[in-house]
mmCIF file of C-alpha atoms in Angstrom:
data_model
loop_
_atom_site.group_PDB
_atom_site.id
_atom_site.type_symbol
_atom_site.label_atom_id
_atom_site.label_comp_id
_atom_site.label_asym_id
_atom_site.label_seq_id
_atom_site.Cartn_x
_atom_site.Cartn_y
_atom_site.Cartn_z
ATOM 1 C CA UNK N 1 -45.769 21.532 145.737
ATOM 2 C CA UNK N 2 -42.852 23.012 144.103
ATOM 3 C CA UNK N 3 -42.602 27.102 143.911
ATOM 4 C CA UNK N 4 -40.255 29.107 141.773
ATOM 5 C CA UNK N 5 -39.213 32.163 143.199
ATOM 6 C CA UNK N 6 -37.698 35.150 142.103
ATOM 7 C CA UNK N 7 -35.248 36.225 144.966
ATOM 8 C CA UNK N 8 -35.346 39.505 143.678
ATOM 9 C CA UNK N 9 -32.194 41.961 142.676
ATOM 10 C CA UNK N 10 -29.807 41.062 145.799
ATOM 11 C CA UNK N 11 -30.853 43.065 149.195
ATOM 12 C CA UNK N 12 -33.127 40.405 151.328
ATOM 13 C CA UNK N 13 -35.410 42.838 151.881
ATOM 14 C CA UNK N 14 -36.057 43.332 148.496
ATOM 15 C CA UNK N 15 -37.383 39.700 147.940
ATOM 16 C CA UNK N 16 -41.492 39.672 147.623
ATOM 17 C CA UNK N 17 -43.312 39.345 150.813
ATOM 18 C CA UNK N 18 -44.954 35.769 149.479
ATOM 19 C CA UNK N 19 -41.403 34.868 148.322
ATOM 20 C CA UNK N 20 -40.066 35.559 152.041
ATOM 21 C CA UNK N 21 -43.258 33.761 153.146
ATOM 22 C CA UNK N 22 -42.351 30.664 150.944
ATOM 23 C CA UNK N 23 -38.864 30.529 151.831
ATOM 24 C CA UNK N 24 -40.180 30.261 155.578
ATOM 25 C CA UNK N 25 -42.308 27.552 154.687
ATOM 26 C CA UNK N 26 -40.063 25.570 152.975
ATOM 27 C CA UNK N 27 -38.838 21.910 153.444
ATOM 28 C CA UNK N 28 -36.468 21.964 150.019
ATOM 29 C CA UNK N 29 -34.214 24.746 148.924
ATOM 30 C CA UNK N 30 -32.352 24.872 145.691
ATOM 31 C CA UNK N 31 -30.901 27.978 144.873
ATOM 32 C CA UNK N 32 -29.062 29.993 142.334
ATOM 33 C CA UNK N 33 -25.441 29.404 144.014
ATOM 34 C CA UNK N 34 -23.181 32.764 143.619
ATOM 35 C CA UNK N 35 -26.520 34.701 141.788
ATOM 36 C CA UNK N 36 -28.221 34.556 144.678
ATOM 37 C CA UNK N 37 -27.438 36.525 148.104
ATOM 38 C CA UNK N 38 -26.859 33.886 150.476
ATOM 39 C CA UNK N 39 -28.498 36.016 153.147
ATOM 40 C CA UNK N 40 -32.030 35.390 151.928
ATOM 41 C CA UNK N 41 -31.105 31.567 153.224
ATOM 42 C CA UNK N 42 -31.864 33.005 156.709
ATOM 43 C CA UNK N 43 -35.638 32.953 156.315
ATOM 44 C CA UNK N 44 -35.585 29.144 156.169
ATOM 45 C CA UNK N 45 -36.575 27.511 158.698
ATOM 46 C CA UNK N 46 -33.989 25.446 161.157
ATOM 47 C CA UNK N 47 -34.429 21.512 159.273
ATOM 48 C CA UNK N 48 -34.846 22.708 156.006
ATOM 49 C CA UNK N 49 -32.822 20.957 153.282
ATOM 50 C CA UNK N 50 -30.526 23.241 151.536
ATOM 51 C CA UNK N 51 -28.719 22.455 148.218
ATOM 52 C CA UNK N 52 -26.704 25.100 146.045
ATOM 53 C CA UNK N 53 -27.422 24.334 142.156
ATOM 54 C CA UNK N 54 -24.445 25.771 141.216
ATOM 55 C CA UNK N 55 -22.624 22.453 141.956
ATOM 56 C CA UNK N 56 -25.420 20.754 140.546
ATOM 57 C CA UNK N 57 -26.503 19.343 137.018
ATOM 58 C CA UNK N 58 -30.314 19.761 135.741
ATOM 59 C CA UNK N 59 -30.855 15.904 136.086
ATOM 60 C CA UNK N 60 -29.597 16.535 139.854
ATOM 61 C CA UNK N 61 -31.633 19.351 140.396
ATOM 62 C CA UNK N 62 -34.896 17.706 139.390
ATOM 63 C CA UNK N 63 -33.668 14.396 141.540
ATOM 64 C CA UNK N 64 -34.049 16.629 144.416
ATOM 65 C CA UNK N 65 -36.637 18.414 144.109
ATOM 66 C CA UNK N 66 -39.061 15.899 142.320
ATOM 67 C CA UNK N 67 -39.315 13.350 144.992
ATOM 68 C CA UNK N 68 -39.705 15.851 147.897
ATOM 69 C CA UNK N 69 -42.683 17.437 145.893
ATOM 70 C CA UNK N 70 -44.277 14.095 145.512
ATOM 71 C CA UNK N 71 -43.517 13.202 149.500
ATOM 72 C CA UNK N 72 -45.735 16.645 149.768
ATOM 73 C CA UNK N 73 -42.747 18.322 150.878
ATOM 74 C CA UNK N 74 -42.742 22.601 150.138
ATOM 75 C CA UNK N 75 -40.153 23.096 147.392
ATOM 76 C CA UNK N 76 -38.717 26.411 146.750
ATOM 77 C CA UNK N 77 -36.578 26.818 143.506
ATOM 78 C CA UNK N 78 -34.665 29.923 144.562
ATOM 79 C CA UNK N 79 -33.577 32.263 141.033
ATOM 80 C CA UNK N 80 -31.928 35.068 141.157
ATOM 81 C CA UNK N 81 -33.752 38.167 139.915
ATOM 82 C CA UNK N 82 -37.456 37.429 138.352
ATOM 83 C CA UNK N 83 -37.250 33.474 137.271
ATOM 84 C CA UNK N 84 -38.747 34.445 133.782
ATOM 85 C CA UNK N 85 -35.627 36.916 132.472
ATOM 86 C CA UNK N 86 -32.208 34.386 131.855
ATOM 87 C CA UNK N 87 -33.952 31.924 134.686
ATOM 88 C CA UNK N 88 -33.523 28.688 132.921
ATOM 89 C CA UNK N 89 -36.745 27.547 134.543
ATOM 90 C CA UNK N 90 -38.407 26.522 131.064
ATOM 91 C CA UNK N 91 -36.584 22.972 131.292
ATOM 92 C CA UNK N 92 -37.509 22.347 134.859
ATOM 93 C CA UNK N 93 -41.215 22.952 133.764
ATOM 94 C CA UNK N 94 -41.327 21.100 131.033
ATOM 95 C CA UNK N 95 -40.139 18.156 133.077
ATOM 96 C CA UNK N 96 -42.960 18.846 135.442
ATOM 97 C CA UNK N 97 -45.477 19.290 132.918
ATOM 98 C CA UNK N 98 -44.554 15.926 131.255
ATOM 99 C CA UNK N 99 -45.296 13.821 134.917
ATOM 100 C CA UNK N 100 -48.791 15.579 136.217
ATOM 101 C CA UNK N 101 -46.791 17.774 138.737
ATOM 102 C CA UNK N 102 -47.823 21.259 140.060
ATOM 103 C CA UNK N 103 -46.000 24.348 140.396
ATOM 104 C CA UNK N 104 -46.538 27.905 141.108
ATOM 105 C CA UNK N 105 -44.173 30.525 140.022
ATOM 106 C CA UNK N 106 -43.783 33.392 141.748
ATOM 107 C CA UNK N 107 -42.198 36.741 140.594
ATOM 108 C CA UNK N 108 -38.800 38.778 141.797
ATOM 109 C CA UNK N 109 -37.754 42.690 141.167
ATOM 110 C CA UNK N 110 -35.108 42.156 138.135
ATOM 111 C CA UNK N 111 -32.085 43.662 138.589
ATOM 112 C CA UNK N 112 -33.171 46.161 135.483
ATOM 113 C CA UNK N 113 -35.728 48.010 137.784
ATOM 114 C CA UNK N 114 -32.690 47.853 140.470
ATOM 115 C CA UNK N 115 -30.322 49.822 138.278
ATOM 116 C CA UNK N 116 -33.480 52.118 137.422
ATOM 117 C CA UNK N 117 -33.453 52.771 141.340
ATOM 118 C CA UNK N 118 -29.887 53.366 142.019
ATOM 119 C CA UNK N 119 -29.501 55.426 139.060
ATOM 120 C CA UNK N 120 -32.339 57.640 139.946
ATOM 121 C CA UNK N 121 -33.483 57.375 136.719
ATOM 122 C CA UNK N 122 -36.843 57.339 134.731
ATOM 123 C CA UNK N 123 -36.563 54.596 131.664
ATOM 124 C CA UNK N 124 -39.604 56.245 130.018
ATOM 125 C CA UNK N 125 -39.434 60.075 128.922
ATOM 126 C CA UNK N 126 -42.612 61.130 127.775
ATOM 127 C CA UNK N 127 -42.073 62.018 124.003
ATOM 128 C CA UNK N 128 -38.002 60.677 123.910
ATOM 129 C CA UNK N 129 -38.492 56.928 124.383
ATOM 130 C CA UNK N 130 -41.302 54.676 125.637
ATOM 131 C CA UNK N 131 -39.609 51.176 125.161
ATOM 132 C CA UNK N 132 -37.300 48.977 126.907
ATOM 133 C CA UNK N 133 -35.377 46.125 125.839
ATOM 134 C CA UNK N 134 -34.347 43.544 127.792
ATOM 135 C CA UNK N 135 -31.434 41.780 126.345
ATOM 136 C CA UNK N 136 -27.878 40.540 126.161
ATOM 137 C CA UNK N 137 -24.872 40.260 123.799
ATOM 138 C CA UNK N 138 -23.988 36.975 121.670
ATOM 139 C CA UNK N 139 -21.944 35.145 123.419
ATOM 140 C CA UNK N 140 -21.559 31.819 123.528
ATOM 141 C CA UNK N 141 -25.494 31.312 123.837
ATOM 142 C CA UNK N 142 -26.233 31.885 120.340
ATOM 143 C CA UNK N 143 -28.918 35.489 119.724
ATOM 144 C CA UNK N 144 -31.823 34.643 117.237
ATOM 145 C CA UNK N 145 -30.700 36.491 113.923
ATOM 146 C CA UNK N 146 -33.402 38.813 114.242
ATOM 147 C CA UNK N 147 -32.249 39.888 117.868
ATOM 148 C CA UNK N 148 -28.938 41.036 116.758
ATOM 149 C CA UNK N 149 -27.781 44.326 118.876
ATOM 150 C CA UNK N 150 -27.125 46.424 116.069
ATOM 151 C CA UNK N 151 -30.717 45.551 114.752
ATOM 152 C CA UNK N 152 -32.268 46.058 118.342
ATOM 153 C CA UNK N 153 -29.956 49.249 118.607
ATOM 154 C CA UNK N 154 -31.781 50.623 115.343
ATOM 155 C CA UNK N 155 -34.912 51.858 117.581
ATOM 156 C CA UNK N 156 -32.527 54.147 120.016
ATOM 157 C CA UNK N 157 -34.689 52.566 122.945
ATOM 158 C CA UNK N 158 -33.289 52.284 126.406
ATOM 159 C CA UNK N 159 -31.827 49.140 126.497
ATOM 160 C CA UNK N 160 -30.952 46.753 129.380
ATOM 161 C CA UNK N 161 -28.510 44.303 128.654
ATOM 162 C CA UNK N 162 -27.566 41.640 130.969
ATOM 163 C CA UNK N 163 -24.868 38.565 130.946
ATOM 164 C CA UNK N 164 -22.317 40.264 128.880
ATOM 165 C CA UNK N 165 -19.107 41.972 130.771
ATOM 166 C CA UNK N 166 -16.991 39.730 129.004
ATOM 167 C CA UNK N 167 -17.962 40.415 125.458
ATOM 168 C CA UNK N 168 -18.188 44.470 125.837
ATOM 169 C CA UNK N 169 -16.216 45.374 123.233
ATOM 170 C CA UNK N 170 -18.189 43.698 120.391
ATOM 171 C CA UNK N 171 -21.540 45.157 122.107
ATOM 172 C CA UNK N 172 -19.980 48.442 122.101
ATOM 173 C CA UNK N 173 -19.289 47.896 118.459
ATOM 174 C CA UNK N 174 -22.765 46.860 117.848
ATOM 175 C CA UNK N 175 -24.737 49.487 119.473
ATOM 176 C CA UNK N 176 -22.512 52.061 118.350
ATOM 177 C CA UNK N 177 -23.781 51.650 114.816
ATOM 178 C CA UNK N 178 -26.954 53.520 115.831
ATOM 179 C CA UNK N 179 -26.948 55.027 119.556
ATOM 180 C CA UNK N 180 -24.389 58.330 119.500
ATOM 181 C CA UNK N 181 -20.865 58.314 121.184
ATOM 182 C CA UNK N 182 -22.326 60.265 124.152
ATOM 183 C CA UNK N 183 -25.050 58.187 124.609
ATOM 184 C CA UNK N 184 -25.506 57.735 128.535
ATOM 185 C CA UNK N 185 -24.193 54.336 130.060
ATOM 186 C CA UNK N 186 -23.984 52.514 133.365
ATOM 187 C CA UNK N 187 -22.164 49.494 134.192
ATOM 188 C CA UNK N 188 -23.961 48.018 137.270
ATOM 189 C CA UNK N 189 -22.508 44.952 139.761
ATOM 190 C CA UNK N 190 -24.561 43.621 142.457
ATOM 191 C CA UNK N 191 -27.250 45.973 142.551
ATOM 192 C CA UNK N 192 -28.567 46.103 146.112
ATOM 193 C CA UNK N 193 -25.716 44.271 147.289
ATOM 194 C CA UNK N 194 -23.889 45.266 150.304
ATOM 195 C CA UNK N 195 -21.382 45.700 147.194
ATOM 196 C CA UNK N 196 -22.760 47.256 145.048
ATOM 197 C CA UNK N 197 -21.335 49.222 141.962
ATOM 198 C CA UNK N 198 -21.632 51.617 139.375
ATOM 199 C CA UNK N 199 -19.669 53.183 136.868
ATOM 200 C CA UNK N 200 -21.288 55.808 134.694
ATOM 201 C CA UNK N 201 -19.787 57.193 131.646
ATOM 202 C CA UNK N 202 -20.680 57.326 127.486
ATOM 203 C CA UNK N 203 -21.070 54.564 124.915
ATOM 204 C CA UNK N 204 -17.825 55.446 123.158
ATOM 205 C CA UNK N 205 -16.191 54.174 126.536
ATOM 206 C CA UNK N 206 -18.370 51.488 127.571
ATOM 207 C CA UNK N 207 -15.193 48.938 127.234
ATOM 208 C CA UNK N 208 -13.413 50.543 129.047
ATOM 209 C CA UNK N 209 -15.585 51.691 131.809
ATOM 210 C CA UNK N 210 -16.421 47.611 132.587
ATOM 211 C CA UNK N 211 -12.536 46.380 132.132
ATOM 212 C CA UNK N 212 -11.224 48.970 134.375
#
């Protein structure tokens, strides 16, 4: 059987108690290279295989973990985060649903709800914003046209966007055309990390908060 599971936002205590559970179990691990906190590796058990996907190509991946599922091996598929936000798992699935094979996917606390924590802040206000958006910046991964920041920006929601450091100055740009100057931001790095960190500040220096 082959299980996806979220590791969570970083601390290994912050993985879910099935995904701990799973890890134990496990005969196969591939996991998320430098995404994932190699400390959650220590709830393997002593002969379990180990491989680092990082270093790996999708073809490689499912070589690995394909054959040990059908040898009735436990397969863990280790993403960072929850595997269904910027996981990449849709190709491995699709793979699995074309040859009869079972998986089970199991869910992770996103890094969003992490920076929610540290920030000791609510991402709701009753009667100032009831939405959040989940998204990132155009990089080189093109965004659907509709997705565009500045047309996501237009609803003033709080927003959540992940997997673009190195294109801050055109999100700043973009979100600028509808957020104000003083809008509250954070710039968040390994959030439950041992090294973690955060840089607070306003919109209008967003760029410069992250290349600082």
């Amino acid at each position: 059987m082959i299980y996806f599971v979220g590791a969570g936002s970083g601390a290994p205590d912050l993985i879910t108690v099935r995904g701990a559970k799973l890890l134990g179990e496990a005969d196969v691990i591939v996991y998320a290279g430098s995404l994932v906190n190699p400390a959650l590796l220590d709830y393997a058990k002593g002969d379990c295989a180990i491989y680092d996907s990082a270093k790996m190509t999708l073809e490689e991946v499912i070589a690995v973990m394909a054959p040990a599922a059908r040898e009735g091996k436990t397969v863990v598929r280790l993403h960072t985060g929850d595997p269904c936000i910027y996981g990449a798992i849709q190709e491995q699935m699709a793979f699995f649903d074309e040859y009869g094979m079972d998986y089970h996917i199991t869910p992770g606390i996103s890094s969003f709800l992490a920076a929610a924590a540290a920030l000791q802040s609510q991402f709701t206000i009753p009667e100032k914003v009831q939405t959040i958006i989940l998204t990132r910046g155009e990089g080189r991964t093109p965004m659907p046209e509709k997705e565009k920041l500045h047309l996501l920006a237009r609803s003033q929601s709080t927003m959540c966007i992940f997997l673009s450091a190195s294109i801050v100055d055109q999100v700043q740009s973009e979100l600028m055309q509808h957020y104000p100057p003083t809008t509250p931001v954070a710039a968040c790095y390994h959030l439950t990390w041992k090294d973690e960190r955060i840089y607070r500040g306003e919109l209008q220096d967003l760029a410069k908060i992250v290349k600082e």
